[in-house]
Coordinates of C-alpha atoms in Angstrom, one line a residue:
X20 CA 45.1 18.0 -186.0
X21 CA 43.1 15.6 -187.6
X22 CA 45.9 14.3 -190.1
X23 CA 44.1 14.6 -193.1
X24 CA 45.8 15.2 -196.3
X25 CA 45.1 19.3 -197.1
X26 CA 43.4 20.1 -200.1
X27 CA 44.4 21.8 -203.1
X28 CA 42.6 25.3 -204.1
X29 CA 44.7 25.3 -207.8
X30 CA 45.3 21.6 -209.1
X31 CA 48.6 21.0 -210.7
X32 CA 48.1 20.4 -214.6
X33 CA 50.6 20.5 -218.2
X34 CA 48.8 22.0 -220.4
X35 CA 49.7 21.6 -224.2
X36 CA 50.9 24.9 -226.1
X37 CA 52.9 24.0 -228.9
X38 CA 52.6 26.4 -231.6
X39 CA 49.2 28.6 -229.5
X40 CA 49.5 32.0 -228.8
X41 CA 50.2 33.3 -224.9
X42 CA 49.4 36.8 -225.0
X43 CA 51.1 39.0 -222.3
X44 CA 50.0 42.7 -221.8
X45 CA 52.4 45.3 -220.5
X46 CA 55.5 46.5 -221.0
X47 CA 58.0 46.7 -218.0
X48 CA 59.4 43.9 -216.2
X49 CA 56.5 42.0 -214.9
X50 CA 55.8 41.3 -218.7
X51 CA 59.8 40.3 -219.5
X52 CA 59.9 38.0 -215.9
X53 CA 56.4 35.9 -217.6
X54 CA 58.1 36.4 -221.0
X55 CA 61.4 34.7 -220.0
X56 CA 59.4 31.7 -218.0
X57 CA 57.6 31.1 -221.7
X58 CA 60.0 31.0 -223.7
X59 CA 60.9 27.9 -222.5
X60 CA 58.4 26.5 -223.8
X61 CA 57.5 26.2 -227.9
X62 CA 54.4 28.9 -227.2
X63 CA 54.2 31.5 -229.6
X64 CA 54.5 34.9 -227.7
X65 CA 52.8 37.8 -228.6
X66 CA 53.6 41.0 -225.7
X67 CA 51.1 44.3 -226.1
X68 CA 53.0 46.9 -225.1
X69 CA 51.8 50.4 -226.2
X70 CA 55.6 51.7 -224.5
X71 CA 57.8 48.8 -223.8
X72 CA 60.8 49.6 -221.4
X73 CA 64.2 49.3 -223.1
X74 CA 65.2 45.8 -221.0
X75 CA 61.8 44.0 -222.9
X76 CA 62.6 45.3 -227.0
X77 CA 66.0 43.6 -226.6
X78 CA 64.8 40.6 -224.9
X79 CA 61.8 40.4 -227.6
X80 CA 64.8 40.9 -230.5
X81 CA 67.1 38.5 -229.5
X82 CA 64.6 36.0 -229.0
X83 CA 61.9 36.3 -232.0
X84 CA 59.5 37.5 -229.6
X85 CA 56.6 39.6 -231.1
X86 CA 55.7 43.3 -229.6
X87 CA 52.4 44.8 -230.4
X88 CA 52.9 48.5 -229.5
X89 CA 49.6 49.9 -229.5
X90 CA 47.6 50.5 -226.5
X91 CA 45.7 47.2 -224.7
X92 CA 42.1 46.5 -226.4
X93 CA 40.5 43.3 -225.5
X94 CA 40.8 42.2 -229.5
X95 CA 44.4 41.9 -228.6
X96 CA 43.4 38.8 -226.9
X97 CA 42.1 36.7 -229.6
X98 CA 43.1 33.1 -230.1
X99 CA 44.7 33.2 -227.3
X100 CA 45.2 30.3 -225.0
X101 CA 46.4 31.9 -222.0
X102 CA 46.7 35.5 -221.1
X103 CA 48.9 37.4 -218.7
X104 CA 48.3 40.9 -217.4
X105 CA 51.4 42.1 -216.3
X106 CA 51.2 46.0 -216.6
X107 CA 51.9 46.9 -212.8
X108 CA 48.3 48.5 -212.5
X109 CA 45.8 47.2 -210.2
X110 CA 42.9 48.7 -212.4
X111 CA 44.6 47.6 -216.3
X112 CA 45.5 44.1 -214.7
X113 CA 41.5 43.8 -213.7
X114 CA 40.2 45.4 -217.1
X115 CA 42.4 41.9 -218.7
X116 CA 41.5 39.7 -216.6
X117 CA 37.6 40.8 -217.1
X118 CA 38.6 40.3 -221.5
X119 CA 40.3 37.4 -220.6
X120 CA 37.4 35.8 -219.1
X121 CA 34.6 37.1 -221.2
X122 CA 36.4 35.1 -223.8
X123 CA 37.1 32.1 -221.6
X124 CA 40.5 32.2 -221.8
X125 CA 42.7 31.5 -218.3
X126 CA 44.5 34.8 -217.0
X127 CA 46.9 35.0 -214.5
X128 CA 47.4 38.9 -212.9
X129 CA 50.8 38.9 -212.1
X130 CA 51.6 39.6 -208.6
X131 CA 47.5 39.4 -208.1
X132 CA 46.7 36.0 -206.4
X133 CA 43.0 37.0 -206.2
X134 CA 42.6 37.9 -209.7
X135 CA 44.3 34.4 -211.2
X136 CA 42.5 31.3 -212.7
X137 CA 45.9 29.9 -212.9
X138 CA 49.3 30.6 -211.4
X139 CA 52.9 30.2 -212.7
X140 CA 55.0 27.2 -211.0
X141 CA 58.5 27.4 -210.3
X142 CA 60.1 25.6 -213.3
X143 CA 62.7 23.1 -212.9
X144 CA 63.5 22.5 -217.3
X145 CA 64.7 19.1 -218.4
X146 CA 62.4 18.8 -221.3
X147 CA 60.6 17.1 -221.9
X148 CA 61.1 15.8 -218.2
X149 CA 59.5 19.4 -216.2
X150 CA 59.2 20.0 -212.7
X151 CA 56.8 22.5 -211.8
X152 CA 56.4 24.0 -207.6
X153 CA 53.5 26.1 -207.3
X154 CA 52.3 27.1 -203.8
X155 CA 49.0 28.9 -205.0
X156 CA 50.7 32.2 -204.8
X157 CA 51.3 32.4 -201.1
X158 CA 55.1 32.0 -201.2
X159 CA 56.9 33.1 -205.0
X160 CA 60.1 32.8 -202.4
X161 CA 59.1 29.8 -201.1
X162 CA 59.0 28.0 -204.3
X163 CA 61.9 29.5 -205.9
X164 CA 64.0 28.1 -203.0
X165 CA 62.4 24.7 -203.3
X166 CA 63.2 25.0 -207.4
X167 CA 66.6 25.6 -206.8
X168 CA 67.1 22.5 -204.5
X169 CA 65.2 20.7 -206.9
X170 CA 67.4 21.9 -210.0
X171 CA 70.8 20.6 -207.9
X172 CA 69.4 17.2 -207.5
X173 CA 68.8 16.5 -211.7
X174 CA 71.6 15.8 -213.9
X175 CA 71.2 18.4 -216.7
X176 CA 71.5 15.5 -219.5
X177 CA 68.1 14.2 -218.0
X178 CA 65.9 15.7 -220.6
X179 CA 68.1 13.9 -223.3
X180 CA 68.2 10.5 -221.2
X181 CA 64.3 11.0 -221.5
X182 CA 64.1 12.0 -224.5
X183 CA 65.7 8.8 -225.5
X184 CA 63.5 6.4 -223.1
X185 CA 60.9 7.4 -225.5
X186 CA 62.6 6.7 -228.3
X187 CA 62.7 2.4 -226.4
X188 CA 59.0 2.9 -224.8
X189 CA 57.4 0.7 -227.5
X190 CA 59.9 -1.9 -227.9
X191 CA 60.3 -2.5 -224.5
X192 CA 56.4 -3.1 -224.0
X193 CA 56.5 -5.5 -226.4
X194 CA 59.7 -7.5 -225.3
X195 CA 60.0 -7.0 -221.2
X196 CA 57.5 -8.7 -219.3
X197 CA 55.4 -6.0 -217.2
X198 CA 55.6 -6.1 -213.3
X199 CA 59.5 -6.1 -212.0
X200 CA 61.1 -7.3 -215.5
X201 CA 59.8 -4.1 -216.6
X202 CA 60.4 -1.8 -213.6
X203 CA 64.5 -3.4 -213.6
X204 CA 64.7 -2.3 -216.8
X205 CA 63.6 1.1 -216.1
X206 CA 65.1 1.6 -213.2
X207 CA 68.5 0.2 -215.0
X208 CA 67.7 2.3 -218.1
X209 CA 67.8 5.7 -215.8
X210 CA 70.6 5.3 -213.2
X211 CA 72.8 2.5 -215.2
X212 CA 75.1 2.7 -218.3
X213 CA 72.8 4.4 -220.7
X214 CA 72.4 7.4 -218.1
X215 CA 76.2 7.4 -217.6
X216 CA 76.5 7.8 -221.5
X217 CA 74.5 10.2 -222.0
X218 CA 75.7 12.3 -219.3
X219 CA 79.4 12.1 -221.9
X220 CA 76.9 13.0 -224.5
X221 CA 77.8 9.7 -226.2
X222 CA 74.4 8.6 -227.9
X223 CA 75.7 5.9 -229.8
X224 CA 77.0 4.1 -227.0
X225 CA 73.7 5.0 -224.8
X226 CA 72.1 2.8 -227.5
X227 CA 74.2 0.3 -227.3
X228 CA 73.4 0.5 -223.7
X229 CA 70.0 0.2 -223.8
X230 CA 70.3 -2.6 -226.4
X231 CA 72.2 -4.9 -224.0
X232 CA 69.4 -4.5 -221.5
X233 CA 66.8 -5.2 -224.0
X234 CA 68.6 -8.7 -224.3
X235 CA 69.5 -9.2 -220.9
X236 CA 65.6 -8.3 -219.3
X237 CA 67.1 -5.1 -217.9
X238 CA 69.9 -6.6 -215.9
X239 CA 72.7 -4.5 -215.5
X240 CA 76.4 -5.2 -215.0
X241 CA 78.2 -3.7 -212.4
X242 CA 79.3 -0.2 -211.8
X243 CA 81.8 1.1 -209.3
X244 CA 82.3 5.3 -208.8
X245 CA 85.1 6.3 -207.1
X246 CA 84.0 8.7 -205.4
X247 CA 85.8 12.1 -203.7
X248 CA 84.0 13.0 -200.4
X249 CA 85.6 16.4 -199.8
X250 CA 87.6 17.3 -196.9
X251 CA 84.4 16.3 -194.5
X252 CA 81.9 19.6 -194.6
X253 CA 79.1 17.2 -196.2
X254 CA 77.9 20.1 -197.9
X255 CA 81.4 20.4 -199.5
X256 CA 80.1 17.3 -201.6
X257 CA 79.5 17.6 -205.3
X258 CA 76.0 16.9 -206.7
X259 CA 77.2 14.4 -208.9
X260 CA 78.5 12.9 -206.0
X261 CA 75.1 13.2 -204.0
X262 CA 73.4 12.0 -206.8
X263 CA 75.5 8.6 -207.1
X264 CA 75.5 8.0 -203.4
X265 CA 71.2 8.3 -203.7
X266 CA 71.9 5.4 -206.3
X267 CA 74.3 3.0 -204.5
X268 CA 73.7 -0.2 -203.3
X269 CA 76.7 -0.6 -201.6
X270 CA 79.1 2.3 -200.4
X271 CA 82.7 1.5 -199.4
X272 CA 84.2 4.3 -197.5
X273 CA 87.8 5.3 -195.7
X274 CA 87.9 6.0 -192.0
X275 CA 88.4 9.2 -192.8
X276 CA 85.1 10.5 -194.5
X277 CA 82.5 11.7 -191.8
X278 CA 79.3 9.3 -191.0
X279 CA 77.3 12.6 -191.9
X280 CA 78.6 12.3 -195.5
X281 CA 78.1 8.6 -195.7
X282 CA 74.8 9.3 -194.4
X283 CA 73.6 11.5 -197.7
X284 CA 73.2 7.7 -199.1
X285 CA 70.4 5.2 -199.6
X286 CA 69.0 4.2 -196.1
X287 CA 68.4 0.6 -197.6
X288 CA 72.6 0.7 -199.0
X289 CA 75.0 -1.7 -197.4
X290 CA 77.9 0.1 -196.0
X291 CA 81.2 -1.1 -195.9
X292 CA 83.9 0.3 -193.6
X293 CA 87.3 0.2 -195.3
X294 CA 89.7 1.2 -192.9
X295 CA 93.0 2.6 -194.2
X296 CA 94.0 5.2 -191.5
X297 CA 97.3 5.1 -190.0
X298 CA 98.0 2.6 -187.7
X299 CA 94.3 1.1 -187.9
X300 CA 93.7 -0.7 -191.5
X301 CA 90.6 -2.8 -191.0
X302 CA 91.3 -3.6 -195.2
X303 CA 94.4 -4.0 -197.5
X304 CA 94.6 -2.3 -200.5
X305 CA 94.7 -5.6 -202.3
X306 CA 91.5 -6.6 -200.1
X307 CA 89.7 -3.6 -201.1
X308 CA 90.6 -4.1 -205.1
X309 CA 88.9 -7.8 -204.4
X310 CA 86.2 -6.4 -202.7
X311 CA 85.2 -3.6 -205.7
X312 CA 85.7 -6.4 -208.5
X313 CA 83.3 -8.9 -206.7
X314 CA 80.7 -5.8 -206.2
X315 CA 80.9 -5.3 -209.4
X316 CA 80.5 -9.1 -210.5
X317 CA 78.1 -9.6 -208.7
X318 CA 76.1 -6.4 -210.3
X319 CA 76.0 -4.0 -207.8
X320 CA 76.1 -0.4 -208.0
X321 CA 79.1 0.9 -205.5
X322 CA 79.9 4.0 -204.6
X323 CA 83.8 4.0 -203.3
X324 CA 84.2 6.8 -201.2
X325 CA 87.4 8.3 -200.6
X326 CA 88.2 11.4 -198.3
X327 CA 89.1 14.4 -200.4
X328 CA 89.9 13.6 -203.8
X329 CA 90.4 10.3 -205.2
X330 CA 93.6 10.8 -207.6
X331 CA 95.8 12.9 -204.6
X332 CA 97.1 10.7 -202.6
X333 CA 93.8 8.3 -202.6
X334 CA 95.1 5.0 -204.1
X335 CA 92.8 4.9 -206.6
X336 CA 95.5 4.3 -209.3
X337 CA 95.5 1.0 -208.1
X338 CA 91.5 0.2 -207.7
X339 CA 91.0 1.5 -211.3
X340 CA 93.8 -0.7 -212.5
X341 CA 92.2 -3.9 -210.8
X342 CA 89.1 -2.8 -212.3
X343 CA 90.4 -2.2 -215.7
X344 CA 91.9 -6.1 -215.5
X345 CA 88.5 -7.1 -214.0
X346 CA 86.5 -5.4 -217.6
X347 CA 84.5 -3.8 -214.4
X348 CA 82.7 -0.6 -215.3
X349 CA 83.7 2.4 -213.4
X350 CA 83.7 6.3 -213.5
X351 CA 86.0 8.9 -211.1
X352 CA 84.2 12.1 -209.6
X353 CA 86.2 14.5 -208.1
X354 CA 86.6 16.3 -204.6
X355 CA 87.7 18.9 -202.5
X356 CA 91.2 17.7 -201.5
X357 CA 92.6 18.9 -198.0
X358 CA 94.8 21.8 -199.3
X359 CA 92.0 23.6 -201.1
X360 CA 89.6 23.6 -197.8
X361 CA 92.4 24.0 -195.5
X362 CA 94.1 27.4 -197.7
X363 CA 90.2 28.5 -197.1
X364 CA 89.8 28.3 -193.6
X365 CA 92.6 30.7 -193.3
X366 CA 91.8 33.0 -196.4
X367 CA 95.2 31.7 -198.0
X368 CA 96.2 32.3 -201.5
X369 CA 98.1 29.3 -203.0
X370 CA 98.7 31.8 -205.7
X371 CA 99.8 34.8 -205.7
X372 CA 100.6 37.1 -208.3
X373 CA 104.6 37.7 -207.9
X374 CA 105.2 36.0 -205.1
X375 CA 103.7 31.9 -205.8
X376 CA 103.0 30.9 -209.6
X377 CA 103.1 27.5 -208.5
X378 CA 101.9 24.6 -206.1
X379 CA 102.8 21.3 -204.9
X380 CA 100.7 18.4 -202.9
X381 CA 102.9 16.1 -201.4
X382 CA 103.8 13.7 -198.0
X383 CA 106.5 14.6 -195.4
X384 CA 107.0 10.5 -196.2
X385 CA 108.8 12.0 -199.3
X386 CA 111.8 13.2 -197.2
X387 CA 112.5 10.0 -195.4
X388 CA 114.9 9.3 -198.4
X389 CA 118.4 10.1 -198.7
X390 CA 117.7 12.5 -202.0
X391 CA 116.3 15.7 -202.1
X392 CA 112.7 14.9 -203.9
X393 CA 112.0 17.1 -206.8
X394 CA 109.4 19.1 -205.1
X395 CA 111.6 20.1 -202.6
X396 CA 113.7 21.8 -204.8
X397 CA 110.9 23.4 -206.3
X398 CA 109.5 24.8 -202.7
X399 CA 112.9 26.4 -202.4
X400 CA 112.3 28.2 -206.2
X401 CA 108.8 29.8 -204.7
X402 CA 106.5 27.4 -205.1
X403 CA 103.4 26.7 -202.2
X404 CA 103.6 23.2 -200.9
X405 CA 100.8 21.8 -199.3
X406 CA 102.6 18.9 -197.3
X407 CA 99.8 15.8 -196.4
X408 CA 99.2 14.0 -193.4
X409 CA 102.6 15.5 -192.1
X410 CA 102.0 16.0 -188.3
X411 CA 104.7 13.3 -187.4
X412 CA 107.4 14.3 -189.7
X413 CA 106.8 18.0 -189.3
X414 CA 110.8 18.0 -187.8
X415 CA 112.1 16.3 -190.2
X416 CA 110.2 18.1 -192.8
X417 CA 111.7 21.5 -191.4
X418 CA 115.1 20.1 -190.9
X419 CA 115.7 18.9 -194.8
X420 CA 114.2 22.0 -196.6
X421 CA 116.5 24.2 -194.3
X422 CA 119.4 22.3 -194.8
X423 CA 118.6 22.6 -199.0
X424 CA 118.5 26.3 -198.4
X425 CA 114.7 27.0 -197.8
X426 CA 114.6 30.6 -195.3
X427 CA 113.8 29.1 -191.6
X428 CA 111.5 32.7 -192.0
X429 CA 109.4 30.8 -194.9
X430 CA 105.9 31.0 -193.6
X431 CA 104.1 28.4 -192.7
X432 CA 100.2 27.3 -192.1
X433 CA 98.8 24.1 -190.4
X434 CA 95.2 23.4 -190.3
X435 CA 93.5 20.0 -188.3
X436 CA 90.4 18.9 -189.3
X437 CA 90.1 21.5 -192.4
X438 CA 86.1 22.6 -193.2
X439 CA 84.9 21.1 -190.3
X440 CA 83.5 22.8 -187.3
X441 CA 86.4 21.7 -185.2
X442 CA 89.0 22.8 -186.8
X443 CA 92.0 24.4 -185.3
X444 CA 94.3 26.5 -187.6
X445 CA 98.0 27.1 -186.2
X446 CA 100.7 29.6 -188.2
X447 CA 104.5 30.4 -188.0
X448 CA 107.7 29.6 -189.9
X449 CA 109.2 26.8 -191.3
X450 CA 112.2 27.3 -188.6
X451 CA 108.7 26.9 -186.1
X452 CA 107.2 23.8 -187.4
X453 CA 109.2 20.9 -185.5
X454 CA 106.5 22.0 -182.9
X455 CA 104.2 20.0 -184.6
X456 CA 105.5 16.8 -184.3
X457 CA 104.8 17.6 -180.3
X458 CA 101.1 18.5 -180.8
X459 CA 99.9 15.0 -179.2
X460 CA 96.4 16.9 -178.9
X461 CA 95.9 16.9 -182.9
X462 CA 94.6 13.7 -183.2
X463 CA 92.6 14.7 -186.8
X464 CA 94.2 14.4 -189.8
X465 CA 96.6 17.7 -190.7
X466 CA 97.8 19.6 -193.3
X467 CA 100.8 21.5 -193.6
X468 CA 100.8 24.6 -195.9
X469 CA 104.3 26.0 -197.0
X470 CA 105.6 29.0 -198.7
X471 CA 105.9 32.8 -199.3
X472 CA 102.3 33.0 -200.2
X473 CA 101.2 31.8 -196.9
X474 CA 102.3 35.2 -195.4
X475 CA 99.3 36.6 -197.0
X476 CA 96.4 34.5 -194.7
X477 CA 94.1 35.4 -192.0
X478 CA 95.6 34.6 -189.1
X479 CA 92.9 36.1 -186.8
X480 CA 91.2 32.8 -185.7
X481 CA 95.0 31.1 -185.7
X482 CA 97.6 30.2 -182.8
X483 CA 100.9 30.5 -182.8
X484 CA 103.5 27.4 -183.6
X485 CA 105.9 29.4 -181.4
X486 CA 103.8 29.8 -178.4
X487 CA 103.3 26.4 -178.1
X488 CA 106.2 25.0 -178.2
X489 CA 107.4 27.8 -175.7
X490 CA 105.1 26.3 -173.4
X491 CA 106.1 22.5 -173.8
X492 CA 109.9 23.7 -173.0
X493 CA 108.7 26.3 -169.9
X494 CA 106.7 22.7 -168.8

């Protein structure tokens, strides 16, 4: 191979259409499918259709769409500025093309590579901001699965955050320096606290945004997103959550969140290991507050990222409080927590109608107390309790809501490692689960689902409570 760049047989262009006419002949759904794309455009769209199928008319009415239904003569093209022939026939779709091009006007046969000046792109619609993903005809597939990718990875409020940089283009040729001053402000302008705003759909304060980096040369303060990472399946993560990690310059993580999710960040980002799994904190809690505030001080954009989701059982009632006091910027995204991923790896309904209207995420620290906690009693009424990072107090877990008057038949499930590929789902009763606290082989974190709605999981791919703790006693 020689390594040279290949060439392009179509070249990628916008072309301007406001208020011209894009005339598309035929009548079934080739016609609606090129319909639909232009309508998102401000074209005005004429369809000649002598016998429009019933799909199109209602599609044209709701949408102010034009039928001419007469049969196709090449005067229907007129004052056009692009033409479609979409009427499923190899021989009509030629006979338009041939008008089209006697009038030099660009056609595009639908479906008919060979007959096209021009072909359709995938369209990825922020307007103004448009992506377009052609690939000449050869793969419609192809480039449909390259849009969708595409359309995960933009915010939708981009078109508006665009729309708005437009809005600042003069002024901020005339008061940033070009070179980096310029390209900060940019950069700050699209990823920093105007972007955030607009994303709220708060406009005024997006101005006030961009204001304070008119005065400050496109320096921006610090931001900190605390950050849910899911249970651990990296594509588990939200896109919000993708999309901040592509924008960190620093991401502080928990033991607990997989190297392939901190991986989805910048290459270039300075990671931070935070510790805070049992028995091994590399960080305080008050160390890691310090650590956010003086990120964010020092201007940095940090993603903190927190196994599962931030506000159950994450701390980060404390890091937004210390950020509050700080007057450091910051934003909360949420995740998957543990209890969601682990009732899907066994197909479990939290819910169920007449059996479980309600749910509870706790600790099997909660029982270590001399009072029955609140959500104890409330497990006993028929509520499912997911019960975190409970492997060691599974006994005394057990022991407590039996002696309250929870059935020692109460199911029960256990998943290790929920979402991942490594996972290992277990299943019994409540008067079984003191077998957990012998499991010295489960060395992932664990999660304890409880409850009469647990009797309605998959246990297929699951192993008995029982059986193993019939085999530590036979040992």
């Amino acid at each position: 191979m020689s390594g040279e760049t290949a060439k392009l047989n179509a070249f990628p262009v916008f072309m301007r259409v406001e208020g011209r006419r894009v005339t598309i002949v035929g009548g079934g759904e080739e016609a609606l499918a090129k319909a639909r794309l232009m309508a998102q455009s401000s074209a005005e769209i004429v369809v000649v259709a002598e016998a429009p199928e019933t799909a199109l008319v209602e599609w044209a009415s709701a949408n102010g769409v034009a039928i001419v239904r007469e049969a196709y003569e090449a005067g229907h093209l007129d004052g056009a500025a692009l033409v479609f022939a979409a009427t499923g026939d190899e021989a009509s779709d030629g006979a338009v093309v041939a008008d089209a091009r006697t009038r030099s006007i660009p056609v595009n046969a639908v479906d008919r590579p060979e007959l096209c000046d021009f072909f359709t792109p995938a369209l990825v619609n922020r307007a103004p901001v448009a992506v377009a993903i052609g690939t000449e005809g050869a793969g419609p597939i192809l480039a449909q699965m390259l849009r969708a990718a595409i359309d995960r990875m933009l915010p939708p409020s981009l078109g508006r955050l665009a729309a708005l940089a437009a809005a600042y283009r003069d002024r901020v040729e005339t008061s940033v320096p070009k070179g980096a001053a310029r390209r900060r402000f940019w950069k700050s302008f699209f990823t920093g606290a105007a972007s955030r705003a607009i994303a709220r759909c708060d406009e005024a304060s997006a101005r006030n945004a961009a204001e304070g980096l008119l005065s400050n040369n496109g320096v921006e303060t610090g931001h900190i997103a605390l950050v849910g990472a899911g249970p651990g399946a990296e594509d588990l993560l939200t896109l919000r959550a993708q999309r901040l990690l592509m924008e960190a310059d620093v991401i502080v993580h928990d033991a607990l969140v997989p190297e392939a999710v901190v991986a989805m960040g910048r290459r270039d980002a300075e990671r931070i290991h935070a510790g805070k799994r049992k028995g091994c904190h590399s960080k305080t809690q008050a160390e890691i507050n310090e650590l956010l505030v003086e990120l964010g001080r020092a201007g940095k954009r940090v993603v903190r990222l927190k196994s599962g989701d931030p506000l159950v059982f994450g701390r980060a009632g404390e890091e937004m409080s210390a950020l509050r006091d700080a007057g450091i910027s910051y934003e909360v995204v949420p995740g998957i927590t543990a209890a969601f991923a682990a009732a899907a790896d066994f197909e479990l309904p939290l819910t169920l109608r007449g059996v479980a209207s309600s749910m509870v995420f706790t600790t099997g620290h909660d029982l270590k107390g001399r009072a029955l906690p609140d959500w104890a009693k409330l497990a006993i009424s028929g509520a499912t309790v997911a019960v975190y990072m409970g492997r060691s107090t599974a006994a005394e877990v057990a022991g407590r809501l039996q002696d309250a008057g929870l059935s020692p038949d109460t199911a029960v499930a256990v998943v290790e490692n929920a979402s991942l590929g490594n996972r290992r789902l277990a299943h019994g009763t409540l008067a079984d689960l003191p077998a957990l606290s012998e499991r010295d082989d489960m060395t992932g974190p664990v999660l304890t689902i409880i409850g009469d709605a647990v009797a309605g999981a998959n246990f297929d791919r699951s192993e008995p409570l029982a059986a193993h703790k019939r085999a530590a006693v036979h040992v």
